[in-house]
mmCIF file of C-alpha atoms in Angstrom:
data_model
loop_
_atom_site.group_PDB
_atom_site.id
_atom_site.type_symbol
_atom_site.label_atom_id
_atom_site.label_comp_id
_atom_site.label_asym_id
_atom_site.label_seq_id
_atom_site.Cartn_x
_atom_site.Cartn_y
_atom_site.Cartn_z
ATOM 1 C CA MET S 7 -0.359 -2.722 -22.968
ATOM 2 C CA ALA S 8 -1.300 -5.295 -20.563
ATOM 3 C CA ASP S 9 -3.798 -4.845 -18.089
ATOM 4 C CA THR S 10 -2.288 -4.943 -14.599
ATOM 5 C CA THR S 11 -5.754 -3.833 -12.941
ATOM 6 C CA GLY S 12 -5.721 -5.795 -9.636
ATOM 7 C CA LYS S 13 -2.294 -7.584 -10.235
ATOM 8 C CA THR S 14 0.833 -7.027 -8.545
ATOM 9 C CA ILE S 15 3.408 -4.569 -10.360
ATOM 10 C CA ARG S 16 7.189 -5.082 -10.706
ATOM 11 C CA CYS S 17 9.113 -2.385 -11.365
ATOM 12 C CA LYS S 18 12.425 -0.113 -10.260
ATOM 13 C CA ALA S 19 12.718 2.049 -7.146
ATOM 14 C CA ALA S 20 15.255 4.116 -5.282
ATOM 15 C CA VAL S 21 15.284 2.625 -2.031
ATOM 16 C CA MET S 22 16.786 4.008 1.254
ATOM 17 C CA ARG S 23 18.400 1.272 3.062
ATOM 18 C CA GLU S 24 20.518 3.087 5.463
ATOM 19 C CA HIS S 25 20.934 7.079 6.309
ATOM 20 C CA LYS S 26 23.796 8.793 4.966
ATOM 21 C CA LYS S 27 24.473 6.321 2.299
ATOM 22 C CA PRO S 28 23.275 6.432 -1.745
ATOM 23 C CA LEU S 29 19.835 5.209 -2.720
ATOM 24 C CA ILE S 30 20.054 1.719 -4.038
ATOM 25 C CA ILE S 31 17.741 1.041 -7.285
ATOM 26 C CA GLU S 32 16.115 -2.228 -6.642
ATOM 27 C CA ASN S 33 13.584 -4.475 -8.321
ATOM 28 C CA ILE S 34 10.473 -4.016 -5.906
ATOM 29 C CA GLU S 35 6.799 -5.206 -6.240
ATOM 30 C CA VAL S 36 4.036 -2.742 -6.044
ATOM 31 C CA ALA S 37 0.651 -4.367 -4.578
ATOM 32 C CA PRO S 38 -3.007 -3.645 -6.034
ATOM 33 C CA PRO S 39 -4.561 -0.416 -4.536
ATOM 34 C CA LYS S 40 -6.805 -1.045 -1.579
ATOM 35 C CA ALA S 41 -10.301 1.060 -0.752
ATOM 36 C CA GLY S 42 -9.726 4.736 -1.302
ATOM 37 C CA GLU S 43 -6.347 4.469 -2.883
ATOM 38 C CA ILE S 44 -4.689 4.874 -6.334
ATOM 39 C CA ARG S 45 -1.886 3.292 -7.839
ATOM 40 C CA ILE S 46 0.254 5.542 -9.830
ATOM 41 C CA LYS S 47 2.692 5.330 -12.921
ATOM 42 C CA ILE S 48 5.289 7.981 -12.011
ATOM 43 C CA MET S 49 6.364 9.650 -15.231
ATOM 44 C CA TYR S 50 8.438 12.685 -13.447
ATOM 45 C CA SER S 51 9.700 13.230 -10.223
ATOM 46 C CA SER S 52 11.619 16.421 -8.642
ATOM 47 C CA ILE S 53 14.341 16.066 -5.818
ATOM 48 C CA CYS S 54 13.745 18.129 -2.878
ATOM 49 C CA HIS S 55 16.537 19.159 -0.287
ATOM 50 C CA SER S 56 14.072 17.512 2.392
ATOM 51 C CA ASP S 57 14.692 14.196 0.628
ATOM 52 C CA GLU S 58 18.110 14.735 1.300
ATOM 53 C CA ASN S 59 17.787 15.736 4.793
ATOM 54 C CA TYR S 60 15.543 12.581 5.607
ATOM 55 C CA LEU S 61 18.587 10.390 3.531
ATOM 56 C CA GLY S 62 21.168 12.240 5.802
ATOM 57 C CA GLY S 63 19.446 11.437 9.028
ATOM 58 C CA SER S 64 18.984 14.712 9.950
ATOM 59 C CA ARG S 65 15.313 14.358 9.992
ATOM 60 C CA PRO S 66 13.891 10.988 11.228
ATOM 61 C CA TRP S 67 12.521 8.717 8.796
ATOM 62 C CA ILE S 68 12.236 4.524 8.690
ATOM 63 C CA VAL S 69 14.802 3.054 6.694
ATOM 64 C CA ASP S 70 14.062 0.480 3.800
ATOM 65 C CA SER S 71 11.473 3.038 2.414
ATOM 66 C CA ILE S 72 11.125 5.149 -0.892
ATOM 67 C CA LEU S 73 11.544 8.747 -0.732
ATOM 68 C CA GLY S 74 10.332 11.413 -2.917
ATOM 69 C CA HIS S 75 7.495 13.820 -2.326
ATOM 70 C CA GLU S 76 7.516 15.865 -5.831
ATOM 71 C CA GLY S 77 6.152 14.081 -8.716
ATOM 72 C CA ALA S 78 3.766 13.701 -11.312
ATOM 73 C CA GLY S 79 2.062 10.682 -13.157
ATOM 74 C CA ILE S 80 -0.598 8.916 -14.502
ATOM 75 C CA VAL S 81 -3.232 6.778 -12.783
ATOM 76 C CA GLU S 82 -2.844 3.172 -13.496
ATOM 77 C CA SER S 83 -5.744 1.936 -11.163
ATOM 78 C CA VAL S 84 -7.879 2.611 -8.441
ATOM 79 C CA GLY S 85 -9.041 0.954 -5.520
ATOM 80 C CA GLU S 86 -12.648 0.388 -4.387
ATOM 81 C CA GLY S 87 -14.949 3.163 -3.718
ATOM 82 C CA VAL S 88 -12.747 5.861 -5.560
ATOM 83 C CA THR S 89 -14.765 7.946 -7.715
ATOM 84 C CA ASP S 90 -12.880 10.948 -8.187
ATOM 85 C CA PHE S 91 -9.871 9.488 -10.324
ATOM 86 C CA LYS S 92 -10.111 6.770 -13.010
ATOM 87 C CA ALA S 93 -7.252 5.064 -14.966
ATOM 88 C CA GLY S 94 -5.574 7.272 -17.545
ATOM 89 C CA ASP S 95 -6.088 10.679 -15.177
ATOM 90 C CA HIS S 96 -3.123 12.622 -14.936
ATOM 91 C CA VAL S 97 -2.406 12.999 -11.244
ATOM 92 C CA ILE S 98 -0.225 14.906 -8.579
ATOM 93 C CA PRO S 99 0.452 13.062 -5.110
ATOM 94 C CA SER S 100 0.823 15.457 -2.374
ATOM 95 C CA PHE S 101 2.083 14.780 1.104
ATOM 96 C CA MET S 102 -0.483 18.061 2.231
ATOM 97 C CA GLY S 103 -3.403 15.965 1.601
ATOM 98 C CA GLN S 104 -6.610 16.383 3.154
ATOM 99 C CA CYS S 105 -9.600 14.274 4.313
ATOM 100 C CA ASN S 106 -11.957 17.034 4.643
ATOM 101 C CA GLN S 107 -13.451 15.194 7.680
ATOM 102 C CA CYS S 108 -11.005 15.841 10.784
ATOM 103 C CA ARG S 109 -10.947 18.436 13.270
ATOM 104 C CA THR S 110 -7.695 20.280 11.358
ATOM 105 C CA CYS S 111 -9.453 20.053 8.083
ATOM 106 C CA LYS S 112 -12.797 21.457 9.073
ATOM 107 C CA SER S 113 -10.753 24.171 10.654
ATOM 108 C CA GLY S 114 -8.927 25.227 7.512
ATOM 109 C CA LYS S 115 -5.750 23.784 8.273
ATOM 110 C CA THR S 116 -5.742 21.401 5.760
ATOM 111 C CA ASN S 117 -2.212 21.185 5.424
ATOM 112 C CA VAL S 118 -2.094 19.232 8.910
ATOM 113 C CA CYS S 119 -4.624 16.767 8.389
ATOM 114 C CA GLU S 120 -4.913 14.520 11.678
ATOM 115 C CA VAL S 121 -6.125 11.383 9.662
ATOM 116 C CA LEU S 122 -3.429 11.344 6.826
ATOM 117 C CA LYS S 123 -0.661 12.347 8.991
ATOM 118 C CA GLY S 124 -1.965 9.865 12.004
ATOM 119 C CA GLU S 125 0.049 7.223 13.641
ATOM 120 C CA HIS S 126 0.706 5.549 10.294
ATOM 121 C CA TYR S 127 2.486 8.156 8.788
ATOM 122 C CA LEU S 128 5.731 8.039 10.728
ATOM 123 C CA LYS S 129 5.624 4.286 10.496
ATOM 124 C CA GLY S 130 5.808 4.380 6.649
ATOM 125 C CA GLY S 131 2.224 2.796 6.467
ATOM 126 C CA MET S 132 -0.703 3.564 4.365
ATOM 127 C CA LEU S 133 -3.841 4.842 6.347
ATOM 128 C CA ASP S 134 -4.576 0.901 7.205
ATOM 129 C CA GLY S 135 -1.165 0.640 8.655
ATOM 130 C CA THR S 136 0.117 -1.852 5.911
ATOM 131 C CA VAL S 137 2.277 -1.200 2.829
ATOM 132 C CA ARG S 138 2.076 -1.605 -0.898
ATOM 133 C CA PHE S 139 5.836 -1.966 -1.504
ATOM 134 C CA SER S 140 7.926 -5.193 -0.975
ATOM 135 C CA CYS S 141 10.943 -6.554 -1.961
ATOM 136 C CA ASN S 142 11.709 -10.199 -1.796
ATOM 137 C CA GLY S 143 8.914 -10.699 0.302
ATOM 138 C CA LYS S 144 9.878 -8.020 2.750
ATOM 139 C CA PRO S 145 8.144 -4.822 3.196
ATOM 140 C CA ILE S 146 9.338 -1.712 1.926
ATOM 141 C CA TYR S 147 7.715 1.320 3.735
ATOM 142 C CA HIS S 148 5.912 4.710 2.369
ATOM 143 C CA TYR S 149 7.112 8.409 2.646
ATOM 144 C CA LEU S 150 4.927 11.165 3.311
ATOM 145 C CA ASN S 151 2.103 9.290 1.650
ATOM 146 C CA THR S 152 4.018 10.007 -1.653
ATOM 147 C CA SER S 153 7.199 7.904 -2.442
ATOM 148 C CA THR S 154 7.553 9.247 -6.008
ATOM 149 C CA PHE S 155 10.939 7.534 -6.305
ATOM 150 C CA SER S 156 9.415 4.438 -7.805
ATOM 151 C CA GLN S 157 7.989 3.948 -11.226
ATOM 152 C CA TYR S 158 4.963 2.987 -9.726
ATOM 153 C CA THR S 159 3.321 4.274 -6.078
ATOM 154 C CA VAL S 160 0.494 3.922 -4.276
ATOM 155 C CA ALA S 161 -1.305 6.680 -2.517
ATOM 156 C CA SER S 162 -4.461 7.812 -0.712
ATOM 157 C CA GLU S 163 -6.986 9.735 -2.984
ATOM 158 C CA TRP S 164 -6.962 12.089 -0.365
ATOM 159 C CA SER S 165 -3.289 12.776 -1.067
ATOM 160 C CA CYS S 166 -3.897 13.316 -4.811
ATOM 161 C CA VAL S 167 -4.989 16.056 -6.823
ATOM 162 C CA LYS S 168 -5.785 16.599 -10.835
ATOM 163 C CA PRO S 169 -3.526 19.364 -12.290
ATOM 164 C CA VAL S 170 -5.890 21.524 -14.346
ATOM 165 C CA PHE S 171 -3.521 23.746 -16.369
ATOM 166 C CA LYS S 172 -2.209 22.601 -20.080
ATOM 167 C CA GLY S 173 1.568 23.098 -19.098
ATOM 168 C CA GLY S 174 1.970 18.900 -19.628
ATOM 169 C CA ILE S 175 2.641 16.451 -17.022
ATOM 170 C CA GLY S 176 6.365 17.096 -16.692
ATOM 171 C CA ALA S 177 5.659 20.698 -15.322
ATOM 172 C CA SER S 178 3.566 19.373 -12.565
ATOM 173 C CA SER S 179 6.103 17.412 -10.676
ATOM 174 C CA GLY S 180 7.235 20.230 -8.537
ATOM 175 C CA LEU S 181 3.784 21.232 -7.483
ATOM 176 C CA GLY S 182 3.059 18.482 -5.200
ATOM 177 C CA GLN S 183 5.010 20.689 -2.629
ATOM 178 C CA LYS S 184 6.289 24.277 -4.028
ATOM 179 C CA ILE S 185 3.076 26.189 -4.874
ATOM 180 C CA ILE S 186 1.285 24.257 -1.990
ATOM 181 C CA ASN S 187 3.805 25.369 0.666
ATOM 182 C CA HIS S 188 3.586 29.290 -0.247
ATOM 183 C CA TYR S 189 0.076 29.182 -1.348
ATOM 184 C CA LEU S 190 -0.568 27.906 2.519
ATOM 185 C CA CYS S 191 1.728 30.427 3.734
ATOM 186 C CA GLN S 192 -0.219 33.462 2.447
ATOM 187 C CA ALA S 193 -3.874 31.893 2.273
ATOM 188 C CA ASN S 194 -3.590 30.858 6.175
ATOM 189 C CA THR S 195 -1.203 32.864 7.649
ATOM 190 C CA ARG S 196 -1.522 36.070 5.723
ATOM 191 C CA SER S 197 2.314 36.890 7.161
ATOM 192 C CA CYS S 198 3.310 38.820 3.934
ATOM 193 C CA VAL S 199 0.119 40.561 2.988
ATOM 194 C CA GLN S 200 0.675 43.743 4.805
ATOM 195 C CA ALA S 201 4.549 43.873 3.836
ATOM 196 C CA LEU S 202 5.594 46.649 1.082
ATOM 197 C CA SER S 203 8.205 44.344 -0.316
ATOM 198 C CA VAL S 204 9.674 40.722 0.289
ATOM 199 C CA VAL S 205 13.044 39.383 0.143
ATOM 200 C CA LEU S 206 13.634 36.062 -1.919
ATOM 201 C CA PRO S 207 17.426 35.185 -1.475
ATOM 202 C CA GLN S 208 18.766 34.146 -4.725
ATOM 203 C CA TRP S 209 15.265 34.003 -6.373
ATOM 204 C CA HIS S 210 14.708 30.639 -5.379
ATOM 205 C CA ARG S 211 11.665 28.763 -7.052
ATOM 206 C CA SER S 212 10.145 28.222 -4.013
ATOM 207 C CA GLY S 213 9.982 32.009 -3.170
ATOM 208 C CA LEU S 214 9.065 32.752 -6.955
ATOM 209 C CA ASN S 215 5.818 31.011 -6.164
ATOM 210 C CA CYS S 216 4.658 33.587 -3.690
ATOM 211 C CA VAL S 217 5.000 36.397 -6.329
ATOM 212 C CA LYS S 218 2.926 34.227 -9.101
ATOM 213 C CA ILE S 219 0.301 33.102 -6.896
ATOM 214 C CA ARG S 220 -0.438 36.903 -5.496
#
């Protein structure tokens, strides 16, 4: 396999060009990761109803962007200063990353990190405000710090975790949201701890994670 470290990668991605219109499979370019970033080869990506909401326009997001926030892949290369990840590592990009330095992270509310969800976030940029995706010389924007509907993506190292179980990388693709959501619900709010029973409508897989992690 050719060494792509430090080089722009050309690949396919499902791009949101308009709200309420189908995603378009396009050939894009993915720039090398900058300091503190990881470039990931996405092996699996799940589809969440939230992606449909953003595509449909019921939730606001910039067009000319790559959706997808539940995925798993392999680290292709890392940027300057990244020490917790290396090429070949299995990794899950998460939209609930944490810097462990800002006010909310230090308070324990790591799911609302003020750094990762700063001004750049809603503008579809990386932490420095720029993008790593392009198509025919024009920028393609990031989504929730993840953008897993692409064969390759770039994410902050703070938005990535290594799977620690042996279920295979394919089983990791939904973990970027499903288990994290419900772990935080219980660990941080304890809203269900005193309940004798909890209703899980239709035994949705998100609800089942509440049962599994208790």
